[in-house]
Coordinates of C-alpha atoms and ligand atoms in Angstrom, one line a residue:
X259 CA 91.0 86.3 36.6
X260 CA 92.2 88.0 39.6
X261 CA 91.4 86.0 42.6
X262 CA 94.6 83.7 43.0
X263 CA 92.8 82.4 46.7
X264 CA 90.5 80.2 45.4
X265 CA 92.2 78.1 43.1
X266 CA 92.2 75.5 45.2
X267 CA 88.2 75.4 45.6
X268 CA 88.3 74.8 41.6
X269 CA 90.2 71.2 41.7
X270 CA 88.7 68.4 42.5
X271 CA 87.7 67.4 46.3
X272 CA 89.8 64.6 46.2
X273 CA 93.3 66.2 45.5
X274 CA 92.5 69.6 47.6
X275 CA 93.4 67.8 50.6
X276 CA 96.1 65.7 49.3
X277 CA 99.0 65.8 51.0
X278 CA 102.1 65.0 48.2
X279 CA 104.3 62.0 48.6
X280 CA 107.4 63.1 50.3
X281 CA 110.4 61.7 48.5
X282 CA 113.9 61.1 50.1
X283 CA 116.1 63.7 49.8
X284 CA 118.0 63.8 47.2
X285 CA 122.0 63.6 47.5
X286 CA 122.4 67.0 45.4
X287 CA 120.1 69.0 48.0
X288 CA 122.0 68.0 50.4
X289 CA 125.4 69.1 48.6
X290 CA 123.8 72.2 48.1
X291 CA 122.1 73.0 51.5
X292 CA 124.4 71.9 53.6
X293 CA 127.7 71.9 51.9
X294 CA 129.0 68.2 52.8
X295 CA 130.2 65.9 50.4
X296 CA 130.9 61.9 50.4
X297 CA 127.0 61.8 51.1
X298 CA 125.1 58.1 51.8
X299 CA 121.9 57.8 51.0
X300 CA 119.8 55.3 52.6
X301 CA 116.4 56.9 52.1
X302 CA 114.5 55.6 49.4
X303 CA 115.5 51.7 49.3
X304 CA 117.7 51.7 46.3
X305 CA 120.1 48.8 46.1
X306 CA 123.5 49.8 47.2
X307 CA 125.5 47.6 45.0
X308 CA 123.5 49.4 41.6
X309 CA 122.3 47.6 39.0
X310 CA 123.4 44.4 36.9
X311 CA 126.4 45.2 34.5
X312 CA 123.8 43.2 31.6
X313 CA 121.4 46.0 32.1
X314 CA 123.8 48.7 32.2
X315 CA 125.4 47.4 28.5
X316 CA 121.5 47.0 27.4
X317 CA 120.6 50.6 28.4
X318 CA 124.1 52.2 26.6
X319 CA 123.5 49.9 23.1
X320 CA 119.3 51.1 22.8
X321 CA 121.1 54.8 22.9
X322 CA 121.3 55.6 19.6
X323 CA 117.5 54.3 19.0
X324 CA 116.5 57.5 21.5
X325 CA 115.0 59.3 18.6
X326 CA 112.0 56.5 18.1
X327 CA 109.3 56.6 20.4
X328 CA 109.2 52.8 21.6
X329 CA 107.1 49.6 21.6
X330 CA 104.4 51.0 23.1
X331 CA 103.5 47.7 23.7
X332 CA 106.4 46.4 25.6
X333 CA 106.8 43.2 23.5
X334 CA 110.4 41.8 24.6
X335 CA 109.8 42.7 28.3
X336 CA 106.8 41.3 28.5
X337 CA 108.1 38.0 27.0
X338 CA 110.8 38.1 28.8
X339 CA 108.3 38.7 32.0
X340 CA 106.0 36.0 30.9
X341 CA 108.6 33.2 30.6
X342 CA 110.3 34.5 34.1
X343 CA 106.7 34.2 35.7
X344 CA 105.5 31.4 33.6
X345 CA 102.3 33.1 32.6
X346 CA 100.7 34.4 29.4
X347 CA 102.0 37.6 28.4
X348 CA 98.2 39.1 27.8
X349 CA 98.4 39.0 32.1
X350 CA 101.3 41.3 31.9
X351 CA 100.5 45.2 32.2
X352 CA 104.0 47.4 32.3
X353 CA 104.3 50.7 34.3
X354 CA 106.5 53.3 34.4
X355 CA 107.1 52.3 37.8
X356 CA 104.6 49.8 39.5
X357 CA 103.2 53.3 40.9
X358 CA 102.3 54.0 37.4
X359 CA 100.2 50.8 37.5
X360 CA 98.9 51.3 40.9
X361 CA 97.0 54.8 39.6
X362 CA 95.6 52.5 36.5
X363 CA 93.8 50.4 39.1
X364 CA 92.8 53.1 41.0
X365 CA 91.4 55.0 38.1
X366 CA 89.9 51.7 36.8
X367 CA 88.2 50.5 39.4
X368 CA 87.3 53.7 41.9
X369 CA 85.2 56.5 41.9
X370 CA 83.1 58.9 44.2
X371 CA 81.0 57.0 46.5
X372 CA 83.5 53.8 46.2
X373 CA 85.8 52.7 49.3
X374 CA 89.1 51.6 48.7
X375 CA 90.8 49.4 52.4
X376 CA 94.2 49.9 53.4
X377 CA 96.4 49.4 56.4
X378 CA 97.2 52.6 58.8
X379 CA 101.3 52.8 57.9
X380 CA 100.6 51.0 54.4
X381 CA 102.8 52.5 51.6
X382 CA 101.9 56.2 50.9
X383 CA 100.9 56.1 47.3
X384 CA 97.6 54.0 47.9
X385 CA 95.9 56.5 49.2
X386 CA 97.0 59.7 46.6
X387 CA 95.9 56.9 44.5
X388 CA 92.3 56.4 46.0
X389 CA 92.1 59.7 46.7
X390 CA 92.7 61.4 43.5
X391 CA 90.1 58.9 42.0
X392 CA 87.5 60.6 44.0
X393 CA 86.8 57.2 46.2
X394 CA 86.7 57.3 50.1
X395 CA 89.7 55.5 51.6
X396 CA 89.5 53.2 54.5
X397 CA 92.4 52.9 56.9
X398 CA 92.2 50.1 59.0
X399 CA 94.8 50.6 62.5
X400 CA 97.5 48.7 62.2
X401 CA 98.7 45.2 64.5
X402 CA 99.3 46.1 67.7
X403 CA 102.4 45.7 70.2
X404 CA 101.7 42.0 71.3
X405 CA 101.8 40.6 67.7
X406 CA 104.3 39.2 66.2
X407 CA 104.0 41.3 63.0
X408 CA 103.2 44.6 65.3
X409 CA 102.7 47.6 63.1
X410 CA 101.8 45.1 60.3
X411 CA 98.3 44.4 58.4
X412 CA 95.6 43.4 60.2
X413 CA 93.7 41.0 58.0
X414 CA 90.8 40.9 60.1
X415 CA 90.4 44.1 61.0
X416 CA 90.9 44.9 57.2
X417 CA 87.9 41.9 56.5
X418 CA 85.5 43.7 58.4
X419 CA 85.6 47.1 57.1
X420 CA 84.8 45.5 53.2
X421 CA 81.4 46.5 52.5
X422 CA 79.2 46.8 49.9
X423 CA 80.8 49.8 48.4
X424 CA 84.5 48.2 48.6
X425 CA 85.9 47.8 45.0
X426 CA 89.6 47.7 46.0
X427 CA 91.9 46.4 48.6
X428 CA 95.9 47.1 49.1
X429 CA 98.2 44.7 50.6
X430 CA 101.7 45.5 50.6
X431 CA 104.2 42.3 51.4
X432 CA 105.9 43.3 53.0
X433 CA 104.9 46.3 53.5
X434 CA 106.9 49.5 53.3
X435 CA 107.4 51.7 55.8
X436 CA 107.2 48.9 58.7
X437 CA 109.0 45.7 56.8
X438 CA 106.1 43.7 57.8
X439 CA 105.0 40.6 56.3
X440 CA 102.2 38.3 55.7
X441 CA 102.5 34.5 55.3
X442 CA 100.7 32.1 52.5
X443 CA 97.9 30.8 54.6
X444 CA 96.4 33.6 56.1
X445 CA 97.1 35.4 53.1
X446 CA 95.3 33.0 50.8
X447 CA 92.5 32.7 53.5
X448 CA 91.8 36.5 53.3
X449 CA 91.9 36.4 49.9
X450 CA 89.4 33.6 49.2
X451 CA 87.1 35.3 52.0
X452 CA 86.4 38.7 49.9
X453 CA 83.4 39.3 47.9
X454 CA 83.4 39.1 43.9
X455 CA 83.1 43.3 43.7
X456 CA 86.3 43.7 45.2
X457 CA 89.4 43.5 43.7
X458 CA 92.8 42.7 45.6
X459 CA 96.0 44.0 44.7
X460 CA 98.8 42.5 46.5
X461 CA 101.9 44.6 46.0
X462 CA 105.2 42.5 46.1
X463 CA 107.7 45.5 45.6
X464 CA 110.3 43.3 47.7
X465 CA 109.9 40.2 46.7
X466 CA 113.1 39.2 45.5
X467 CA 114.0 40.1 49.2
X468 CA 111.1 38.7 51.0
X469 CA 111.2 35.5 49.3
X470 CA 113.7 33.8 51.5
X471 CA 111.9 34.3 54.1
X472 CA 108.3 32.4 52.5
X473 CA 106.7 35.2 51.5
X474 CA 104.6 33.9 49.0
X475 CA 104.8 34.7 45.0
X476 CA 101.1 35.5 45.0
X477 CA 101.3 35.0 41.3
X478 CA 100.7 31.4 41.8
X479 CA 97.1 32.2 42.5
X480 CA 95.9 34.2 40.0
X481 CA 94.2 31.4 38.0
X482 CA 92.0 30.7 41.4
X483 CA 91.4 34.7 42.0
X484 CA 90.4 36.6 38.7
X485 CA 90.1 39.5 40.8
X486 CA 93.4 39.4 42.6
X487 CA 95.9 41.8 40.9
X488 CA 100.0 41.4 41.7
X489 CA 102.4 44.5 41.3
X490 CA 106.1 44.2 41.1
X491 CA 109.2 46.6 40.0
X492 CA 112.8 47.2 38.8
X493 CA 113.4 49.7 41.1
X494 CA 114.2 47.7 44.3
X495 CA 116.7 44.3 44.2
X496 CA 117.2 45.2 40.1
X497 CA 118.3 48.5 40.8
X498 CA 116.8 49.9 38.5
X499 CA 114.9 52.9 40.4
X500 CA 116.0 55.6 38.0
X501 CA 114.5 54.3 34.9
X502 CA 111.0 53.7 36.3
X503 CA 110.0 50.4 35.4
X504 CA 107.2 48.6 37.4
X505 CA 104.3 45.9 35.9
X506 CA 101.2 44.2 37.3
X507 CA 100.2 40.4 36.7
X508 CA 96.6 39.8 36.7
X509 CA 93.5 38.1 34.5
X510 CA 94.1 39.0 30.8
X511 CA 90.4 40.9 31.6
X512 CA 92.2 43.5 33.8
X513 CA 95.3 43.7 32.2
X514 CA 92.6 44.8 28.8
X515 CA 91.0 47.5 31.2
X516 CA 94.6 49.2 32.3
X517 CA 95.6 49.2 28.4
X518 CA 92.6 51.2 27.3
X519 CA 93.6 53.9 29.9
X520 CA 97.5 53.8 30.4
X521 CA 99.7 56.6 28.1
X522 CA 100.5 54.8 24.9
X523 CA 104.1 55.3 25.7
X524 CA 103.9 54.9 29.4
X525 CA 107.7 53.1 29.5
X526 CA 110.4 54.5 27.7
X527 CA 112.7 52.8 25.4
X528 CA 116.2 52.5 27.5
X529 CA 113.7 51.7 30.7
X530 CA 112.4 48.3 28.0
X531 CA 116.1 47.7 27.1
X532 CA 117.8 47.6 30.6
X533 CA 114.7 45.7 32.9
X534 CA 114.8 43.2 29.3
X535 CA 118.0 42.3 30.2
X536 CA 118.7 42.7 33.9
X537 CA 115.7 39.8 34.3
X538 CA 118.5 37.8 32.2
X539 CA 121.1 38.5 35.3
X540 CA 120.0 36.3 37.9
X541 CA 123.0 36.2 39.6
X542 CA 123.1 39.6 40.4
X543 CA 119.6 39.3 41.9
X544 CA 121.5 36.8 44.7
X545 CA 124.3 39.1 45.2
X546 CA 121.9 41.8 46.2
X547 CA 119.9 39.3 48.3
X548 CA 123.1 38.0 49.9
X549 CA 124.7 41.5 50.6
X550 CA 120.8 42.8 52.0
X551 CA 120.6 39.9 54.5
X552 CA 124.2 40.8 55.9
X553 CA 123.5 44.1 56.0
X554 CA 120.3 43.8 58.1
X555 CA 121.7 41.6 60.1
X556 CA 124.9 44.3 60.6
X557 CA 122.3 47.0 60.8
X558 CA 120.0 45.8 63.8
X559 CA 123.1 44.5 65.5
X560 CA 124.2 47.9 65.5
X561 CA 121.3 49.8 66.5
X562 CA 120.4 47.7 69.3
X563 CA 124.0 47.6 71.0
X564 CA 122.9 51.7 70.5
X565 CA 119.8 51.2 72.5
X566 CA 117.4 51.4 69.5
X567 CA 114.6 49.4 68.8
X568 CA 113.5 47.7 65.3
X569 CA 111.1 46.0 64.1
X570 CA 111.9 42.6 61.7
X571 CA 111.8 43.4 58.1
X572 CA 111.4 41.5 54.9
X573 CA 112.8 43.7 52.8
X574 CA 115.7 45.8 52.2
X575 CA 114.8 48.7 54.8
X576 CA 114.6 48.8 58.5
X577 CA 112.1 50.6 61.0
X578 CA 113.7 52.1 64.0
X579 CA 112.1 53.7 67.2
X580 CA 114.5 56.2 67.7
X581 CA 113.2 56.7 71.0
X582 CA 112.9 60.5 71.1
X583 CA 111.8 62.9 68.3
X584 CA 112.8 62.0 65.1
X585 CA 113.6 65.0 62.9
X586 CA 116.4 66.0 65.5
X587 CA 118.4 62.7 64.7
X588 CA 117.5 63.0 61.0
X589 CA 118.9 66.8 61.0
X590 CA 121.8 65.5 62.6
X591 CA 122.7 62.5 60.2
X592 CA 122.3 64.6 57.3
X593 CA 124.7 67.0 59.1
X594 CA 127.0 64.3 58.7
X595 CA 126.2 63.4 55.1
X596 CA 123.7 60.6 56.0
X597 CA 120.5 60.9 54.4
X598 CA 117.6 58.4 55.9
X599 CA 113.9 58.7 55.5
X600 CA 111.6 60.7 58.5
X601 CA 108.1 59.0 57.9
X602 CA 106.4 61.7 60.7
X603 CA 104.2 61.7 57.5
X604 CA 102.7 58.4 58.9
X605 CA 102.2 59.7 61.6
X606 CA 105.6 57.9 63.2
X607 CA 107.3 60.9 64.7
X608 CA 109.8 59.2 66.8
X609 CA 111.0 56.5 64.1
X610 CA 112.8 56.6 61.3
X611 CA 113.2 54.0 58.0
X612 CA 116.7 53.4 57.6
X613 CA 117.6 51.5 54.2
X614 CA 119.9 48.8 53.8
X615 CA 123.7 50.1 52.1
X616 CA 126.5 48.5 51.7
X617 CA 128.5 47.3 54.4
X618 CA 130.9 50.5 55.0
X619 CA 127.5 52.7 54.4
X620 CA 126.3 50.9 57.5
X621 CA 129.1 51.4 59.4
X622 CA 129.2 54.9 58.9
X623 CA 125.6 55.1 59.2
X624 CA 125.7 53.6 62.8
X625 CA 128.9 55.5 63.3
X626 CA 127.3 58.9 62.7
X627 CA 124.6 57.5 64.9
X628 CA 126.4 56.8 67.7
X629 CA 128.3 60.3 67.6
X630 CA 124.3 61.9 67.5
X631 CA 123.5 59.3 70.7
X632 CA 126.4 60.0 72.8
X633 CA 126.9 63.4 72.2
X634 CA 123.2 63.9 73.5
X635 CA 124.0 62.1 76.5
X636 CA 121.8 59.1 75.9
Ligands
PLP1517 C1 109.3 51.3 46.3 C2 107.9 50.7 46.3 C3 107.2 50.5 45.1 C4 107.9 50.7 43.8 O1 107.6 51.9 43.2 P1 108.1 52.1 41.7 O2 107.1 53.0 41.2 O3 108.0 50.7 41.0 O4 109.5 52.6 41.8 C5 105.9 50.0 45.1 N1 105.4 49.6 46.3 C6 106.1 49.7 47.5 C7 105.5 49.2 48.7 C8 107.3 50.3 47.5 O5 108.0 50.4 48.6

């Protein structure tokens, strides 16, 4: 028990390569790295306005209940899910996060020698997810510049590469990093076009945001697809990213198979109280939606007078082509207490993902910006 080199060469071929998700930087790293204060963080598509006042009440009256481990089963949310989605609650499977329920299908359904199809920029956690299963993933290039959804999903593309040894595809909609969407039709079409060994999961992380827009509540067609699966999560418009709550919406037949394998306790108790009762606060959900919309609109407004490019989103994030290496501007916002997200781990080394805030958190955003882009000259 010497040998510290090989440690590596003892796990399993599937994580040795793994490269590990790269969160956005926390506000207290900053604090403590750089010493600036009145820090924005616009890395990791939180809502800027929090989370509903209902939830936060929830959350504070299940304190005293901490002790207990909690319904393992999730009763109340998933009721409370059911009648929101209008759907059995034996379709429901909860997460601690939808990530959590995106590594149940992965360890459900994959395994050496399977392929699992995704799109090249798709969200980073589908492949850890394949990976660590042991399955082979398959990463289809992305739309190209003369599409209207460039950097988005090609469906086609993505069609062509299932084969026999396919069990799993990922669609993200929209998908995060790019903001890019996919409409009903060709959606459906896709969908309808895949063989029976393949299962789909569409993940609808945004959808509160994307729904305006027509981006389809996939939901809707799980009684036609038995092997579609639909993820969704508190984290994003509820505001709830903090206390991990995610869930999936399938057949009854897959939501059995994840219950046999997720931790028995996989959601805590004040994660059930809080996303219980923030589904009961619509209203906040349309304030979020409302204040999102201005602020992308402020947002691209303000990095195009700035000479930077974006691409459309459908969610509560924005894609810019900084037009010159990256990591320089990054360095230089957080300089000036700004934190956004570098996705050079996509392989995007000139863009950055810049989520939504509030209004004065985009001002100073694009403020901070401008000092970076005039200061260099450009
Ligand atoms: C943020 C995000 C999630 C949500 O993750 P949680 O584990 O529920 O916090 C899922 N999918 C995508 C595409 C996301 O961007």
């Amino acid at each position: 028990m010497t040998n510290k080199a090989s440690i590596n060469e003892l796990a399993v071929p599937g994580v040795r390569d793994l490269e590990a998700y790269q969160p956005g930087k926390p506000i207290s790293d900053l604090e403590r790295e750089y010493g600036v204060s009145n820090i924005i963080k616009l890395a990791s598509n939180e809502n800027p306005i929090g989370a509903s006042p209902v939830a936060l009440r929830a959350m504070r009256e299940s304190l005293p209940e901490i002790a207990l481990y909690p319904d393992g089963g999730g009763f109340e949310l998933k009721g409370a899910l059911a009648a929101r989605h209008d759907m059995d609650p034996a379709c429901i499977t909860l997460g601690n996060g939808s990530n959590d329920v995106l590594v149940l299908l992965a360890e459900s359904f994959l395994q050496p020698g399977c392929e699992a199809v995704y799109s090249q920029y798709c969200f980073a956690v589908y492949p850890i997810a394949v990976h660590a299963s042991g399955a082979t993933g398959i990463e289809v290039p992305a739309l190209s510049r003369d599409h209207d959804q460039f950097m988005g999903h090609d469906l086609a593309a993505m069609r062509a590469r299932v084969g026999p040894e396919t069990r799993m595809v990922f669609i993200a909609n929209p998908n995060n990093p790019t903001g890019t969407w996919i409409e009903a039709s060709p959606l459906e079409d896709f969908i309808a076009s895949l063989p029976d060994h393949v299962v789909v999961v569409v993940d609808e992380a945004y959808h509160e945001y994307s729904e305006q827009l027509g981006v389809p509540d996939v939901s809707r067609w799980l009684s036609r697809f038995p092997r579609l699966v639909v993820t969704r999560t508190f984290s994003k418009a509820y505001g709830l990213a903090g206390i991990r709550v995610g869930y999936s919406l399938s057949s009854p037949e897959i939501a059995k198979l994840l219950n046999k394998i997720r931790q028995p306790f996989n959601v805590n108790s004040l994660a059930l109280s809080g996303a219980t009762a923030a589904l009961k606060d619509q209203e906040f959900i349309a304030e979020a939606v409302r204040v999102n919309s201005l602020g992308v609109a402020q947002l691209q407004a303000d990095l195009a007078a700035l000479g930077i490019a974006t691409l459309p989103t459908a969610g509560n994030f924005i894609l810019a082509d900084m037009g010159r290496p990256a990591i320089p501007v990054y360095e230089g916002l957080l300089r000036q207490g700004v934190i956004v997200r570098p996705v050079g781990n996509y392989g995007l080394k000139q863009h950055l993902r810049i989520s939504v805030g509030t209004q004065l958190q985009n001002s100073k955003l694009a403020a901070a910006l401008g000092r970076i882009y005039r200061d260099s000259g450009a």
